[in-house]
PDB file of C-alpha atoms in Angstrom:
ATOM      1  CA  MET A   1      37.350 -20.644   3.743  1.00  0.00           C
ATOM      2  CA  ALA A   2      35.351 -21.457   6.871  1.00  0.00           C
ATOM      3  CA  SER A   3      35.114 -17.877   7.836  1.00  0.00           C
ATOM      4  CA  GLU A   4      33.874 -16.759   4.212  1.00  0.00           C
ATOM      5  CA  ALA A   5      31.200 -19.584   4.356  1.00  0.00           C
ATOM      6  CA  ALA A   6      29.935 -18.471   7.577  1.00  0.00           C
ATOM      7  CA  ALA A   7      29.703 -14.798   6.633  1.00  0.00           C
ATOM      8  CA  GLU A   8      27.826 -15.812   3.774  1.00  0.00           C
ATOM      9  CA  THR A   9      25.412 -17.680   5.469  1.00  0.00           C
ATOM     10  CA  ALA A  10      24.872 -14.812   8.078  1.00  0.00           C
ATOM     11  CA  ALA A  11      24.114 -12.469   5.029  1.00  0.00           C
ATOM     12  CA  LYS A  12      21.203 -14.615   3.767  1.00  0.00           C
ATOM     13  CA  PRO A  13      18.006 -14.275   5.519  1.00  0.00           C
ATOM     14  CA  ARG A  14      16.810 -17.042   7.889  1.00  0.00           C
ATOM     15  CA  GLY A  15      13.625 -18.841   6.720  1.00  0.00           C
ATOM     16  CA  GLY A  16      11.615 -18.637   3.599  1.00  0.00           C
ATOM     17  CA  ARG A  17      12.903 -18.706   0.043  1.00  0.00           C
ATOM     18  CA  LEU A  18      15.511 -16.399  -1.529  1.00  0.00           C
ATOM     19  CA  CYS A  19      14.629 -14.170  -4.414  1.00  0.00           C
ATOM     20  CA  THR A  20      15.023 -15.892  -7.630  1.00  0.00           C
ATOM     21  CA  ILE A  21      16.488 -12.824  -9.258  1.00  0.00           C
ATOM     22  CA  CYS A  22      18.813 -11.320  -6.906  1.00  0.00           C
ATOM     23  CA  ASN A  23      19.319 -14.551  -4.866  1.00  0.00           C
ATOM     24  CA  THR A  24      20.295 -12.324  -1.906  1.00  0.00           C
ATOM     25  CA  LYS A  25      16.884 -11.213  -0.058  1.00  0.00           C
ATOM     26  CA  ARG A  26      13.955 -12.874   1.155  1.00  0.00           C
ATOM     27  CA  ALA A  27      11.230 -13.629  -1.295  1.00  0.00           C
ATOM     28  CA  ALA A  28       8.222 -11.111  -0.411  1.00  0.00           C
ATOM     29  CA  LEU A  29       5.846 -12.340  -3.124  1.00  0.00           C
ATOM     30  CA  LYS A  30       5.085 -14.744  -5.878  1.00  0.00           C
ATOM     31  CA  ARG A  31       4.075 -13.301  -9.125  1.00  0.00           C
ATOM     32  CA  PRO A  32       1.240 -15.065 -10.766  1.00  0.00           C
ATOM     33  CA  LYS A  33       2.334 -13.977 -14.197  1.00  0.00           C
ATOM     34  CA  THR A  34       5.611 -15.888 -13.875  1.00  0.00           C
ATOM     35  CA  LEU A  35       5.351 -17.858 -10.768  1.00  0.00           C
ATOM     36  CA  GLU A  36       8.745 -16.195  -9.832  1.00  0.00           C
ATOM     37  CA  GLN A  37       9.270 -15.719  -5.888  1.00  0.00           C
ATOM     38  CA  ILE A  38      10.932 -12.414  -5.903  1.00  0.00           C
ATOM     39  CA  CYS A  39      11.594  -9.688  -3.101  1.00  0.00           C
ATOM     40  CA  LYS A  40      10.418  -6.203  -2.936  1.00  0.00           C
ATOM     41  CA  ASP A  41      13.213  -4.432  -4.614  1.00  0.00           C
ATOM     42  CA  CYS A  42      13.304  -6.861  -7.372  1.00  0.00           C
ATOM     43  CA  PHE A  43       9.482  -6.556  -7.934  1.00  0.00           C
ATOM     44  CA  TYR A  44       9.785  -2.824  -8.170  1.00  0.00           C
ATOM     45  CA  ALA A  45      12.529  -2.924 -10.735  1.00  0.00           C
ATOM     46  CA  VAL A  46      10.832  -5.854 -12.957  1.00  0.00           C
ATOM     47  CA  LEU A  47       7.466  -3.888 -12.936  1.00  0.00           C
ATOM     48  CA  GLU A  48       8.900  -0.506 -14.033  1.00  0.00           C
ATOM     49  CA  ASP A  49      10.949  -2.480 -16.771  1.00  0.00           C
ATOM     50  CA  GLU A  50       7.804  -4.125 -18.068  1.00  0.00           C
ATOM     51  CA  ILE A  51       6.007  -0.936 -18.414  1.00  0.00           C
ATOM     52  CA  HIS A  52       8.885   0.821 -20.079  1.00  0.00           C
ATOM     53  CA  ARG A  53       8.911  -2.000 -22.507  1.00  0.00           C
ATOM     54  CA  VAL A  54       5.199  -1.859 -22.999  1.00  0.00           C
ATOM     55  CA  ILE A  55       5.395   1.727 -23.752  1.00  0.00           C
ATOM     56  CA  VAL A  56       8.576   1.600 -26.181  1.00  0.00           C
ATOM     57  CA  ASP A  57       7.304  -1.337 -27.919  1.00  0.00           C
ATOM     58  CA  ASN A  58       4.038  -0.192 -28.447  1.00  0.00           C
ATOM     59  CA  HIS A  59       4.961   3.445 -29.295  1.00  0.00           C
ATOM     60  CA  ILE A  60       2.254   4.851 -26.825  1.00  0.00           C
ATOM     61  CA  PHE A  61       3.766   8.307 -26.492  1.00  0.00           C
ATOM     62  CA  LYS A  62       5.791  10.512 -28.650  1.00  0.00           C
ATOM     63  CA  ARG A  63       8.502  13.146 -27.658  1.00  0.00           C
ATOM     64  CA  GLY A  64       6.710  16.413 -26.782  1.00  0.00           C
ATOM     65  CA  GLU A  65       3.288  15.224 -26.093  1.00  0.00           C
ATOM     66  CA  ARG A  66       1.187  16.416 -23.211  1.00  0.00           C
ATOM     67  CA  VAL A  67      -0.144  13.722 -21.112  1.00  0.00           C
ATOM     68  CA  ALA A  68      -2.727  13.713 -18.222  1.00  0.00           C
ATOM     69  CA  ILE A  69      -2.406  11.158 -15.634  1.00  0.00           C
ATOM     70  CA  GLY A  70      -5.975  10.515 -13.877  1.00  0.00           C
ATOM     71  CA  ALA A  71      -5.315  10.899 -10.109  1.00  0.00           C
ATOM     72  CA  SER A  72      -8.009  10.111  -7.768  1.00  0.00           C
ATOM     73  CA  GLY A  73      -5.587   9.780  -4.671  1.00  0.00           C
ATOM     74  CA  GLY A  74      -6.049   6.009  -4.193  1.00  0.00           C
ATOM     75  CA  LYS A  75      -3.241   3.473  -4.752  1.00  0.00           C
ATOM     76  CA  ASP A  76      -3.700   2.770  -8.443  1.00  0.00           C
ATOM     77  CA  SER A  77      -3.539   6.133  -9.690  1.00  0.00           C
ATOM     78  CA  THR A  78      -0.734   6.992  -7.116  1.00  0.00           C
ATOM     79  CA  VAL A  79       1.437   4.068  -8.405  1.00  0.00           C
ATOM     80  CA  LEU A  80       0.681   5.295 -12.036  1.00  0.00           C
ATOM     81  CA  ALA A  81       1.770   8.952 -10.887  1.00  0.00           C
ATOM     82  CA  TYR A  82       5.217   7.540  -9.560  1.00  0.00           C
ATOM     83  CA  VAL A  83       5.963   5.108 -12.460  1.00  0.00           C
ATOM     84  CA  MET A  84       4.992   7.890 -15.133  1.00  0.00           C
ATOM     85  CA  SER A  85       7.227  10.479 -13.668  1.00  0.00           C
ATOM     86  CA  GLU A  86      10.264   8.104 -12.841  1.00  0.00           C
ATOM     87  CA  LEU A  87      10.178   6.335 -16.307  1.00  0.00           C
ATOM     88  CA  ASN A  88       9.693   9.979 -18.113  1.00  0.00           C
ATOM     89  CA  ARG A  89      12.866  11.108 -15.993  1.00  0.00           C
ATOM     90  CA  ARG A  90      14.929   7.889 -16.405  1.00  0.00           C
ATOM     91  CA  HIS A  91      14.203   7.068 -20.045  1.00  0.00           C
ATOM     92  CA  ASP A  92      13.973  10.838 -21.245  1.00  0.00           C
ATOM     93  CA  TYR A  93      10.645  10.505 -22.862  1.00  0.00           C
ATOM     94  CA  GLY A  94      10.031  14.160 -23.240  1.00  0.00           C
ATOM     95  CA  LEU A  95       6.562  14.208 -21.942  1.00  0.00           C
ATOM     96  CA  ASP A  96       4.771  17.031 -20.319  1.00  0.00           C
ATOM     97  CA  LEU A  97       2.794  15.165 -17.383  1.00  0.00           C
ATOM     98  CA  PHE A  98      -0.269  16.548 -15.535  1.00  0.00           C
ATOM     99  CA  LEU A  99      -2.238  15.381 -12.798  1.00  0.00           C
ATOM    100  CA  LEU A 100      -5.939  15.517 -13.565  1.00  0.00           C
ATOM    101  CA  SER A 101      -8.553  14.819 -10.693  1.00  0.00           C
ATOM    102  CA  VAL A 102     -12.178  14.917 -10.560  1.00  0.00           C
ATOM    103  CA  ASP A 103     -14.170  16.223  -7.520  1.00  0.00           C
ATOM    104  CA  GLU A 104     -17.357  14.793  -7.382  1.00  0.00           C
ATOM    105  CA  GLY A 105     -18.457  16.811  -4.477  1.00  0.00           C
ATOM    106  CA  ILE A 106     -18.772  13.822  -1.911  1.00  0.00           C
ATOM    107  CA  THR A 107     -18.101  15.129   1.579  1.00  0.00           C
ATOM    108  CA  GLY A 108     -15.728  13.247   3.702  1.00  0.00           C
ATOM    109  CA  TYR A 109     -14.566  11.226   0.854  1.00  0.00           C
ATOM    110  CA  ARG A 110     -13.180  13.070  -2.186  1.00  0.00           C
ATOM    111  CA  ASP A 111     -11.954  15.699   0.080  1.00  0.00           C
ATOM    112  CA  ASP A 112      -9.162  13.249   1.822  1.00  0.00           C
ATOM    113  CA  SER A 113      -8.170  11.542  -1.275  1.00  0.00           C
ATOM    114  CA  LEU A 114      -7.574  15.002  -2.926  1.00  0.00           C
ATOM    115  CA  GLU A 115      -5.184  15.955  -0.098  1.00  0.00           C
ATOM    116  CA  THR A 116      -3.169  12.645  -1.249  1.00  0.00           C
ATOM    117  CA  VAL A 117      -3.204  14.169  -4.879  1.00  0.00           C
ATOM    118  CA  LYS A 118      -1.943  17.462  -3.873  1.00  0.00           C
ATOM    119  CA  ARG A 119       1.184  15.874  -2.083  1.00  0.00           C
ATOM    120  CA  ASN A 120       1.745  13.855  -5.230  1.00  0.00           C
ATOM    121  CA  GLU A 121       1.870  17.190  -6.965  1.00  0.00           C
ATOM    122  CA  ILE A 122       4.605  18.375  -4.794  1.00  0.00           C
ATOM    123  CA  GLN A 123       6.271  15.015  -4.460  1.00  0.00           C
ATOM    124  CA  TYR A 124       6.614  14.296  -8.229  1.00  0.00           C
ATOM    125  CA  GLY A 125       6.604  17.850  -9.348  1.00  0.00           C
ATOM    126  CA  ILE A 126       3.735  17.497 -11.666  1.00  0.00           C
ATOM    127  CA  PRO A 127       1.176  20.299 -12.165  1.00  0.00           C
ATOM    128  CA  LEU A 128      -2.532  19.292 -10.820  1.00  0.00           C
ATOM    129  CA  LYS A 129      -5.794  20.334 -12.442  1.00  0.00           C
ATOM    130  CA  VAL A 130      -8.868  19.566 -10.479  1.00  0.00           C
ATOM    131  CA  VAL A 131     -12.272  19.772 -12.183  1.00  0.00           C
ATOM    132  CA  SER A 132     -15.533  19.571 -10.205  1.00  0.00           C
ATOM    133  CA  TYR A 133     -19.013  18.190 -10.973  1.00  0.00           C
ATOM    134  CA  LYS A 134     -20.398  21.356  -9.314  1.00  0.00           C
ATOM    135  CA  ASP A 135     -18.581  23.662 -11.950  1.00  0.00           C
ATOM    136  CA  LEU A 136     -19.151  21.121 -14.854  1.00  0.00           C
ATOM    137  CA  TYR A 137     -22.607  20.066 -14.300  1.00  0.00           C
ATOM    138  CA  GLY A 138     -24.109  22.390 -11.626  1.00  0.00           C
ATOM    139  CA  TRP A 139     -24.658  19.329  -9.370  1.00  0.00           C
ATOM    140  CA  THR A 140     -22.406  17.611  -6.551  1.00  0.00           C
ATOM    141  CA  MET A 141     -23.102  14.196  -5.952  1.00  0.00           C
ATOM    142  CA  ASP A 142     -24.168  14.703  -2.392  1.00  0.00           C
ATOM    143  CA  GLU A 143     -27.010  16.898  -3.973  1.00  0.00           C
ATOM    144  CA  ILE A 144     -27.573  14.044  -6.422  1.00  0.00           C
ATOM    145  CA  VAL A 145     -27.844  11.481  -3.848  1.00  0.00           C
ATOM    146  CA  LYS A 146     -29.866  13.614  -1.609  1.00  0.00           C
ATOM    147  CA  LEU A 147     -32.588  13.713  -4.477  1.00  0.00           C
ATOM    148  CA  ILE A 148     -32.315  10.178  -5.983  1.00  0.00           C
ATOM    149  CA  GLY A 149     -31.216   8.032  -3.020  1.00  0.00           C
ATOM    150  CA  LEU A 150     -28.409   5.791  -2.946  1.00  0.00           C
ATOM    151  CA  LYS A 151     -29.779   3.096  -5.278  1.00  0.00           C
ATOM    152  CA  ASN A 152     -28.897   4.455  -8.678  1.00  0.00           C
ATOM    153  CA  ASN A 153     -26.371   7.039  -7.849  1.00  0.00           C
ATOM    154  CA  CYS A 154     -23.452   4.945  -9.236  1.00  0.00           C
ATOM    155  CA  THR A 155     -24.897   5.349 -12.855  1.00  0.00           C
ATOM    156  CA  PHE A 156     -24.488   9.096 -12.478  1.00  0.00           C
ATOM    157  CA  CYS A 157     -20.935   9.075 -10.724  1.00  0.00           C
ATOM    158  CA  GLY A 158     -19.669   6.720 -13.492  1.00  0.00           C
ATOM    159  CA  VAL A 159     -21.170   8.500 -16.426  1.00  0.00           C
ATOM    160  CA  PHE A 160     -20.122  12.077 -15.008  1.00  0.00           C
ATOM    161  CA  ARG A 161     -16.654  10.966 -14.054  1.00  0.00           C
ATOM    162  CA  ARG A 162     -15.695   9.455 -17.524  1.00  0.00           C
ATOM    163  CA  GLN A 163     -16.766  12.752 -19.225  1.00  0.00           C
ATOM    164  CA  ALA A 164     -15.401  14.947 -16.578  1.00  0.00           C
ATOM    165  CA  LEU A 165     -12.001  13.285 -17.145  1.00  0.00           C
ATOM    166  CA  ASP A 166     -12.397  14.149 -20.825  1.00  0.00           C
ATOM    167  CA  ARG A 167     -13.438  17.574 -20.244  1.00  0.00           C
ATOM    168  CA  GLY A 168     -10.627  18.061 -18.005  1.00  0.00           C
ATOM    169  CA  ALA A 169      -8.012  16.957 -20.702  1.00  0.00           C
ATOM    170  CA  SER A 170      -9.684  19.482 -23.080  1.00  0.00           C
ATOM    171  CA  LEU A 171      -8.974  22.230 -20.619  1.00  0.00           C
ATOM    172  CA  LEU A 172      -5.337  20.933 -20.073  1.00  0.00           C
ATOM    173  CA  LYS A 173      -5.016  20.535 -23.972  1.00  0.00           C
ATOM    174  CA  VAL A 174      -3.404  17.285 -23.651  1.00  0.00           C
ATOM    175  CA  ASP A 175      -2.767  14.661 -26.273  1.00  0.00           C
ATOM    176  CA  LYS A 176      -3.251  11.719 -24.162  1.00  0.00           C
ATOM    177  CA  ILE A 177      -4.944  10.433 -20.817  1.00  0.00           C
ATOM    178  CA  VAL A 178      -3.503   7.515 -18.959  1.00  0.00           C
ATOM    179  CA  THR A 179      -5.605   5.853 -16.044  1.00  0.00           C
ATOM    180  CA  GLY A 180      -4.603   3.322 -13.390  1.00  0.00           C
ATOM    181  CA  HIS A 181      -6.399  -0.089 -13.158  1.00  0.00           C
ATOM    182  CA  ASN A 182      -5.208  -3.228 -11.668  1.00  0.00           C
ATOM    183  CA  ALA A 183      -5.904  -6.596 -13.223  1.00  0.00           C
ATOM    184  CA  ASP A 184      -8.751  -7.417 -10.736  1.00  0.00           C
ATOM    185  CA  ASP A 185     -10.684  -4.389 -12.244  1.00  0.00           C
ATOM    186  CA  ILE A 186     -10.029  -5.366 -15.820  1.00  0.00           C
ATOM    187  CA  ALA A 187     -10.768  -8.932 -15.252  1.00  0.00           C
ATOM    188  CA  GLU A 188     -14.157  -8.181 -13.738  1.00  0.00           C
ATOM    189  CA  THR A 189     -15.140  -5.832 -16.587  1.00  0.00           C
ATOM    190  CA  VAL A 190     -14.442  -8.434 -19.085  1.00  0.00           C
ATOM    191  CA  LEU A 191     -16.251 -11.071 -17.077  1.00  0.00           C
ATOM    192  CA  LEU A 192     -19.498  -8.701 -16.831  1.00  0.00           C
ATOM    193  CA  ASN A 193     -19.295  -7.857 -20.459  1.00  0.00           C
ATOM    194  CA  ILE A 194     -19.425 -11.685 -21.150  1.00  0.00           C
ATOM    195  CA  LEU A 195     -22.237 -12.110 -18.720  1.00  0.00           C
ATOM    196  CA  ARG A 196     -24.267  -9.411 -20.353  1.00  0.00           C
ATOM    197  CA  GLY A 197     -23.868 -10.734 -23.644  1.00  0.00           C
ATOM    198  CA  ASP A 198     -22.032  -7.641 -24.634  1.00  0.00           C
ATOM    199  CA  ILE A 199     -18.938  -8.935 -26.464  1.00  0.00           C
ATOM    200  CA  ALA A 200     -18.812  -6.065 -28.802  1.00  0.00           C
ATOM    201  CA  ARG A 201     -18.064  -4.026 -26.002  1.00  0.00           C
ATOM    202  CA  LEU A 202     -15.004  -5.625 -25.038  1.00  0.00           C
ATOM    203  CA  SER A 203     -13.367  -4.120 -27.964  1.00  0.00           C
ATOM    204  CA  ARG A 204     -14.215  -0.592 -26.838  1.00  0.00           C
ATOM    205  CA  CYS A 205     -12.844  -1.467 -23.308  1.00  0.00           C
ATOM    206  CA  ILE A 206     -15.617   0.411 -21.595  1.00  0.00           C
ATOM    207  CA  TYR A 207     -15.243   0.377 -17.676  1.00  0.00           C
ATOM    208  CA  SER A 208     -18.675   0.761 -16.306  1.00  0.00           C
ATOM    209  CA  PRO A 209     -20.442   0.538 -13.046  1.00  0.00           C
ATOM    210  CA  ASN A 210     -22.615  -2.637 -12.806  1.00  0.00           C
ATOM    211  CA  ALA A 211     -24.918  -4.148 -10.093  1.00  0.00           C
ATOM    212  CA  TYR A 212     -23.199  -7.364 -10.779  1.00  0.00           C
ATOM    213  CA  ARG A 213     -19.755  -6.339 -10.208  1.00  0.00           C
ATOM    214  CA  GLY A 214     -19.452  -7.311  -6.907  1.00  0.00           C
ATOM    215  CA  PHE A 215     -20.495 -10.877  -7.637  1.00  0.00           C
ATOM    216  CA  ALA A 216     -18.167 -10.879 -10.556  1.00  0.00           C
ATOM    217  CA  ARG A 217     -15.372  -9.804  -7.815  1.00  0.00           C
ATOM    218  CA  GLU A 218     -16.060 -12.586  -5.565  1.00  0.00           C
ATOM    219  CA  PHE A 219     -16.189 -15.080  -8.294  1.00  0.00           C
ATOM    220  CA  ILE A 220     -12.768 -13.977  -9.603  1.00  0.00           C
ATOM    221  CA  LYS A 221     -11.304 -14.023  -6.009  1.00  0.00           C
ATOM    222  CA  ASP A 222     -12.555 -17.560  -5.543  1.00  0.00           C
ATOM    223  CA  LEU A 223     -10.990 -18.586  -9.108  1.00  0.00           C
ATOM    224  CA  GLU A 224      -7.685 -16.889  -7.795  1.00  0.00           C
ATOM    225  CA  ARG A 225      -7.334 -19.019  -5.115  1.00  0.00           C
ATOM    226  CA  ILE A 226      -7.602 -22.148  -7.067  1.00  0.00           C
ATOM    227  CA  ARG A 227      -5.372 -20.993  -9.950  1.00  0.00           C
ATOM    228  CA  PRO A 228      -3.416 -17.938  -9.247  1.00  0.00           C
ATOM    229  CA  ARG A 229      -3.184 -17.198 -12.959  1.00  0.00           C
ATOM    230  CA  ALA A 230      -7.009 -17.005 -13.246  1.00  0.00           C
ATOM    231  CA  ILE A 231      -7.310 -13.170 -13.437  1.00  0.00           C
ATOM    232  CA  LEU A 232      -4.467 -12.890 -16.021  1.00  0.00           C
ATOM    233  CA  ASP A 233      -6.331 -15.639 -18.184  1.00  0.00           C
ATOM    234  CA  ILE A 234      -9.618 -13.904 -18.073  1.00  0.00           C
ATOM    235  CA  ILE A 235      -7.896 -10.666 -19.261  1.00  0.00           C
ATOM    236  CA  LYS A 236      -6.062 -12.492 -22.131  1.00  0.00           C
ATOM    237  CA  SER A 237      -9.383 -13.883 -23.121  1.00  0.00           C
ATOM    238  CA  GLY A 238     -11.100 -10.562 -23.458  1.00  0.00           C
ATOM    239  CA  GLU A 239      -8.050  -9.539 -25.571  1.00  0.00           C
ATOM    240  CA  ASP A 240      -8.202 -12.550 -27.804  1.00  0.00           C
ATOM    241  CA  PHE A 241     -12.028 -12.295 -28.622  1.00  0.00           C
ATOM    242  CA  ARG A 242     -12.652 -11.435 -32.183  1.00  0.00           C
ATOM    243  CA  ILE A 243     -15.758  -9.556 -33.322  1.00  0.00           C
ATOM    244  CA  ALA A 244     -17.705 -11.047 -36.155  1.00  0.00           C
ATOM    245  CA  THR A 245     -17.575  -9.111 -39.162  1.00  0.00           C
ATOM    246  CA  HIS A 246     -21.590  -8.911 -39.511  1.00  0.00           C
ATOM    247  CA  THR A 247     -21.709  -7.557 -35.718  1.00  0.00           C
ATOM    248  CA  LYS A 248     -23.169  -4.100 -35.816  1.00  0.00           C
ATOM    249  CA  MET A 249     -21.160  -1.543 -33.752  1.00  0.00           C
ATOM    250  CA  PRO A 250     -22.781   1.754 -32.571  1.00  0.00           C
ATOM    251  CA  GLU A 251     -21.991   4.520 -34.750  1.00  0.00           C
ATOM    252  CA  GLN A 252     -20.035   7.328 -32.919  1.00  0.00           C
ATOM    253  CA  GLY A 253     -21.198  10.757 -33.293  1.00  0.00           C
ATOM    254  CA  ASN A 254     -21.626  13.858 -31.160  1.00  0.00           C
ATOM    255  CA  CYS A 255     -24.102  15.062 -28.586  1.00  0.00           C
ATOM    256  CA  GLU A 256     -26.347  17.644 -30.154  1.00  0.00           C
ATOM    257  CA  ARG A 257     -26.501  19.297 -26.787  1.00  0.00           C
ATOM    258  CA  CYS A 258     -22.837  19.308 -25.552  1.00  0.00           C
ATOM    259  CA  GLY A 259     -20.891  18.074 -28.366  1.00  0.00           C
ATOM    260  CA  TYR A 260     -19.272  15.084 -26.376  1.00  0.00           C
ATOM    261  CA  ILE A 261     -18.938  11.757 -28.247  1.00  0.00           C
ATOM    262  CA  SER A 262     -22.076   9.942 -28.547  1.00  0.00           C
ATOM    263  CA  SER A 263     -23.855   7.077 -30.249  1.00  0.00           C
ATOM    264  CA  GLN A 264     -27.227   8.787 -29.740  1.00  0.00           C
ATOM    265  CA  LYS A 265     -28.611  12.292 -30.233  1.00  0.00           C
ATOM    266  CA  TRP A 266     -27.830  13.148 -26.717  1.00  0.00           C
ATOM    267  CA  CYS A 267     -25.017  11.826 -24.543  1.00  0.00           C
ATOM    268  CA  LYS A 268     -25.579   9.779 -21.428  1.00  0.00           C
ATOM    269  CA  ALA A 269     -24.615  12.740 -19.318  1.00  0.00           C
ATOM    270  CA  CYS A 270     -26.962  15.074 -20.859  1.00  0.00           C
ATOM    271  CA  VAL A 271     -29.984  12.632 -20.524  1.00  0.00           C
ATOM    272  CA  LEU A 272     -29.134  12.068 -16.934  1.00  0.00           C
ATOM    273  CA  LEU A 273     -28.592  16.127 -16.291  1.00  0.00           C
ATOM    274  CA  ASP A 274     -31.809  16.876 -18.107  1.00  0.00           C
ATOM    275  CA  GLY A 275     -33.784  14.740 -15.704  1.00  0.00           C
ATOM    276  CA  LEU A 276     -32.201  16.126 -12.670  1.00  0.00           C
ATOM    277  CA  ASN A 277     -32.926  19.704 -13.955  1.00  0.00           C
ATOM    278  CA  ARG A 278     -36.581  18.773 -14.589  1.00  0.00           C
ATOM    279  CA  GLY A 279     -37.126  16.876 -11.471  1.00  0.00           C
ATOM    280  CA  LEU A 280     -37.106  13.487 -13.337  1.00  0.00           C
ATOM    281  CA  PRO A 281     -33.934  12.081 -11.674  1.00  0.00           C
ATOM    282  CA  LYS A 282     -34.614   8.391 -12.925  1.00  0.00           C
ATOM    283  CA  GLN A 283     -34.765   9.525 -16.465  1.00  0.00           C
ATOM    284  CA  GLY A 284     -31.962   7.629 -18.543  1.00  0.00           C
ATOM    285  CA  ILE A 285     -31.306   5.061 -15.918  1.00  0.00           C
ATOM    286  CA  GLY A 286     -31.644   1.402 -17.111  1.00  0.00           C
ATOM    287  CA  ARG A 287     -32.754   0.601 -20.530  1.00  0.00           C
ATOM    288  CA  THR A 288     -33.393   3.518 -22.855  1.00  0.00           C
ATOM    289  CA  ARG A 289     -37.009   4.079 -23.615  1.00  0.00           C
ATOM    290  CA  GLY A 290     -36.296   7.174 -25.829  1.00  0.00           C
ATOM    291  CA  LEU A 291     -35.627  10.624 -24.493  1.00  0.00           C
ATOM    292  CA  ASP A 292     -38.929  12.074 -26.091  1.00  0.00           C
ATOM    293  CA  ALA A 293     -41.042   9.523 -24.366  1.00  0.00           C
ATOM    294  CA  GLU A 294     -39.580  10.696 -21.111  1.00  0.00           C
ATOM    295  CA  ARG A 295     -40.318  14.241 -21.967  1.00  0.00           C
ATOM    296  CA  ASN A 296     -44.114  13.393 -22.574  1.00  0.00           C
ATOM    297  CA  LYS A 297     -44.437  12.467 -18.817  1.00  0.00           C
ATOM    298  CA  ASP A 298     -43.707  15.797 -17.488  1.00  0.00           C
ATOM    299  CA  SER A 299     -47.251  16.599 -16.918  1.00  0.00           C
ATOM    300  CA  ARG A 300     -47.516  13.438 -14.917  1.00  0.00           C
ATOM    301  CA  GLU A 301     -44.402  13.356 -12.876  1.00  0.00           C
ATOM    302  CA  THR A 302     -43.136  17.144 -11.976  1.00  0.00           C
ATOM    303  CA  ASN A 303     -45.813  17.884  -9.328  1.00  0.00           C
ATOM    304  CA  GLY A 304     -43.834  19.697  -6.539  1.00  0.00           C
ATOM    305  CA  THR A 305     -40.591  19.849  -8.637  1.00  0.00           C
ATOM    306  CA  GLN A 306     -40.816  23.532  -9.977  1.00  0.00           C
ATOM    307  CA  SER A 307     -38.795  25.037  -7.223  1.00  0.00           C
ATOM    308  CA  LEU A 308     -35.851  22.994  -8.106  1.00  0.00           C
ATOM    309  CA  GLN A 309     -33.178  25.322  -9.521  1.00  0.00           C
ATOM    310  CA  SER A 310     -32.501  24.580 -13.067  1.00  0.00           C
ATOM    311  CA  LYS A 311     -28.859  23.825 -13.881  1.00  0.00           C
ATOM    312  CA  GLN A 312     -27.601  23.692 -17.438  1.00  0.00           C
ATOM    313  CA  CYS A 313     -25.138  21.379 -18.840  1.00  0.00           C
ATOM    314  CA  GLY A 314     -22.093  23.513 -20.239  1.00  0.00           C
ATOM    315  CA  SER A 315     -20.303  23.085 -23.595  1.00  0.00           C
ATOM    316  CA  LEU A 316     -17.236  20.945 -23.953  1.00  0.00           C
ATOM    317  CA  ASP A 317     -15.644  23.629 -26.251  1.00  0.00           C
ATOM    318  CA  PHE A 318     -13.495  20.931 -28.039  1.00  0.00           C
TER     319      PHE A 318
END
């Protein structure tokens, strides 16, 4: 008995608490969601099982569907690609998976991350499709930044990236797109929309760049240090908001120029591209003042811009 007890003691890790699930390995983290202290292996297993249950309980996929995985090469999308590949194999979802990447044309940044995506293609055996700003819009982000500077370039990148994912999905003829976001991202978006008084936008789950995001991120991290569940509570609050029946929501239509989903005659991407192509790169940034009003300023603001190459927005071919 003494030897068995000694062997058991030797098998347990010294220092720290044991995992509350397996009770054999040392706990590596404390989950804010459940306050459980668990080891790395148990965390992987629990996370994958929770994702599987969400997929099954909400009937997110149907057998035979084509699904694109938004792949940036970052940790969130890399984890998403692994989990989707693993669960599709383990639980036999019967999905045709594709990696979909957007090349914004940022030298020294996107080049490296695309190499990670290419390794994921080989590692997980998922075919990769890369769509570029240059091919879709005629501009790279390097070219846009050179023209407009650093101050408002996130507006272009955010608008173009969301549309590029949809256009890539159209080329792949997929049924659904899945993207990876961590809880911090979602909580920041919820808080930003509340601060902007745009509660209606929460129901549409818009993920948009905003100058306040950095401040919101710091505020949320401060809250998390005080209360670990703060991030999840903010997300839950966003999910629980109810939109009043008299709230007027934007009517979704299609852009007259490219066919993309839009609540205006022209989608935001086409407004921005029109400004770029006509030498008015700040057109469409900030509050909308009307496209016709912007066009009427051509005679006053296009001095020296005639030499810029005109680059047309292509059709979505939906």
